[in-house]
Amino acid sequence: MAQAKKVALYALVVFVLYTIINSPDRAAALVQVGFEGISSAAQGVGEFMTELVN
């Protein structure tokens, strides 16, 4: 089972590198979307905590 995880991880790394090399603009857009999602989630948690304290 550990061998399968290792192979899957290597395949994922190769895919990510292939995507970045072939289409850097698309890869940058995907990273930006990911960071915007994380930012929105953090903002939501912050608003929740603020309302919880008040």
PDB file of C-alpha atoms in Angstrom:
ATOM      1  CA  MET A   1       0.000   0.000   0.000  1.00  0.00           C
ATOM      2  CA  ALA A   2       2.862   2.379   0.782  1.00  0.00           C
ATOM      3  CA  GLN A   3       4.299   1.703  -2.670  1.00  0.00           C
ATOM      4  CA  ALA A   4       1.006   2.729  -4.307  1.00  0.00           C
ATOM      5  CA  LYS A   5       0.966   6.002  -2.356  1.00  0.00           C
ATOM      6  CA  LYS A   6       4.521   6.733  -3.441  1.00  0.00           C
ATOM      7  CA  VAL A   7       3.692   6.066  -7.103  1.00  0.00           C
ATOM      8  CA  ALA A   8       0.562   8.234  -6.879  1.00  0.00           C
ATOM      9  CA  LEU A   9       2.565  11.072  -5.312  1.00  0.00           C
ATOM     10  CA  TYR A  10       5.216  10.889  -8.055  1.00  0.00           C
ATOM     11  CA  ALA A  11       2.491  10.876 -10.721  1.00  0.00           C
ATOM     12  CA  LEU A  12       0.883  13.935  -9.147  1.00  0.00           C
ATOM     13  CA  VAL A  13       4.211  15.797  -9.026  1.00  0.00           C
ATOM     14  CA  VAL A  14       4.923  14.954 -12.664  1.00  0.00           C
ATOM     15  CA  PHE A  15       1.436  16.123 -13.673  1.00  0.00           C
ATOM     16  CA  VAL A  16       1.816  19.421 -11.806  1.00  0.00           C
ATOM     17  CA  LEU A  17       5.228  20.074 -13.348  1.00  0.00           C
ATOM     18  CA  TYR A  18       3.914  19.186 -16.814  1.00  0.00           C
ATOM     19  CA  THR A  19       0.993  21.583 -16.363  1.00  0.00           C
ATOM     20  CA  ILE A  20       3.234  24.413 -15.169  1.00  0.00           C
ATOM     21  CA  ILE A  21       5.673  23.957 -18.049  1.00  0.00           C
ATOM     22  CA  ASN A  22       2.989  23.587 -20.740  1.00  0.00           C
ATOM     23  CA  SER A  23       0.633  26.325 -19.565  1.00  0.00           C
ATOM     24  CA  PRO A  24       2.161  28.682 -17.017  1.00  0.00           C
ATOM     25  CA  ASP A  25      -0.651  31.240 -17.396  1.00  0.00           C
ATOM     26  CA  ARG A  26      -3.304  28.634 -16.599  1.00  0.00           C
ATOM     27  CA  ALA A  27      -1.247  27.317 -13.669  1.00  0.00           C
ATOM     28  CA  ALA A  28      -0.896  30.846 -12.265  1.00  0.00           C
ATOM     29  CA  ALA A  29      -4.645  31.384 -12.579  1.00  0.00           C
ATOM     30  CA  LEU A  30      -5.327  28.146 -10.685  1.00  0.00           C
ATOM     31  CA  VAL A  31      -2.942  29.141  -7.891  1.00  0.00           C
ATOM     32  CA  GLN A  32      -4.615  32.544  -7.671  1.00  0.00           C
ATOM     33  CA  VAL A  33      -8.056  30.919  -7.377  1.00  0.00           C
ATOM     34  CA  GLY A  34      -6.726  28.655  -4.633  1.00  0.00           C
ATOM     35  CA  PHE A  35      -5.301  31.546  -2.628  1.00  0.00           C
ATOM     36  CA  GLU A  36      -8.522  33.535  -3.045  1.00  0.00           C
ATOM     37  CA  GLY A  37     -10.437  30.559  -1.650  1.00  0.00           C
ATOM     38  CA  ILE A  38      -8.122  30.281   1.342  1.00  0.00           C
ATOM     39  CA  SER A  39      -8.397  34.034   1.922  1.00  0.00           C
ATOM     40  CA  SER A  40     -12.190  33.908   1.806  1.00  0.00           C
ATOM     41  CA  ALA A  41     -12.253  30.997   4.241  1.00  0.00           C
ATOM     42  CA  ALA A  42      -9.947  32.821   6.662  1.00  0.00           C
ATOM     43  CA  GLN A  43     -12.081  35.947   6.407  1.00  0.00           C
ATOM     44  CA  GLY A  44     -15.200  33.907   7.171  1.00  0.00           C
ATOM     45  CA  VAL A  45     -13.576  32.358  10.226  1.00  0.00           C
ATOM     46  CA  GLY A  46     -12.489  35.812  11.383  1.00  0.00           C
ATOM     47  CA  GLU A  47     -16.004  37.193  11.005  1.00  0.00           C
ATOM     48  CA  PHE A  48     -17.423  34.198  12.871  1.00  0.00           C
ATOM     49  CA  MET A  49     -14.991  34.655  15.755  1.00  0.00           C
ATOM     50  CA  THR A  50     -15.748  38.382  15.893  1.00  0.00           C
ATOM     51  CA  GLU A  51     -19.489  37.725  16.100  1.00  0.00           C
ATOM     52  CA  LEU A  52     -18.904  35.002  18.667  1.00  0.00           C
ATOM     53  CA  VAL A  53     -16.980  37.395  20.920  1.00  0.00           C
ATOM     54  CA  ASN A  54     -19.563  40.166  20.549  1.00  0.00           C
TER      55      ASN A  54
END
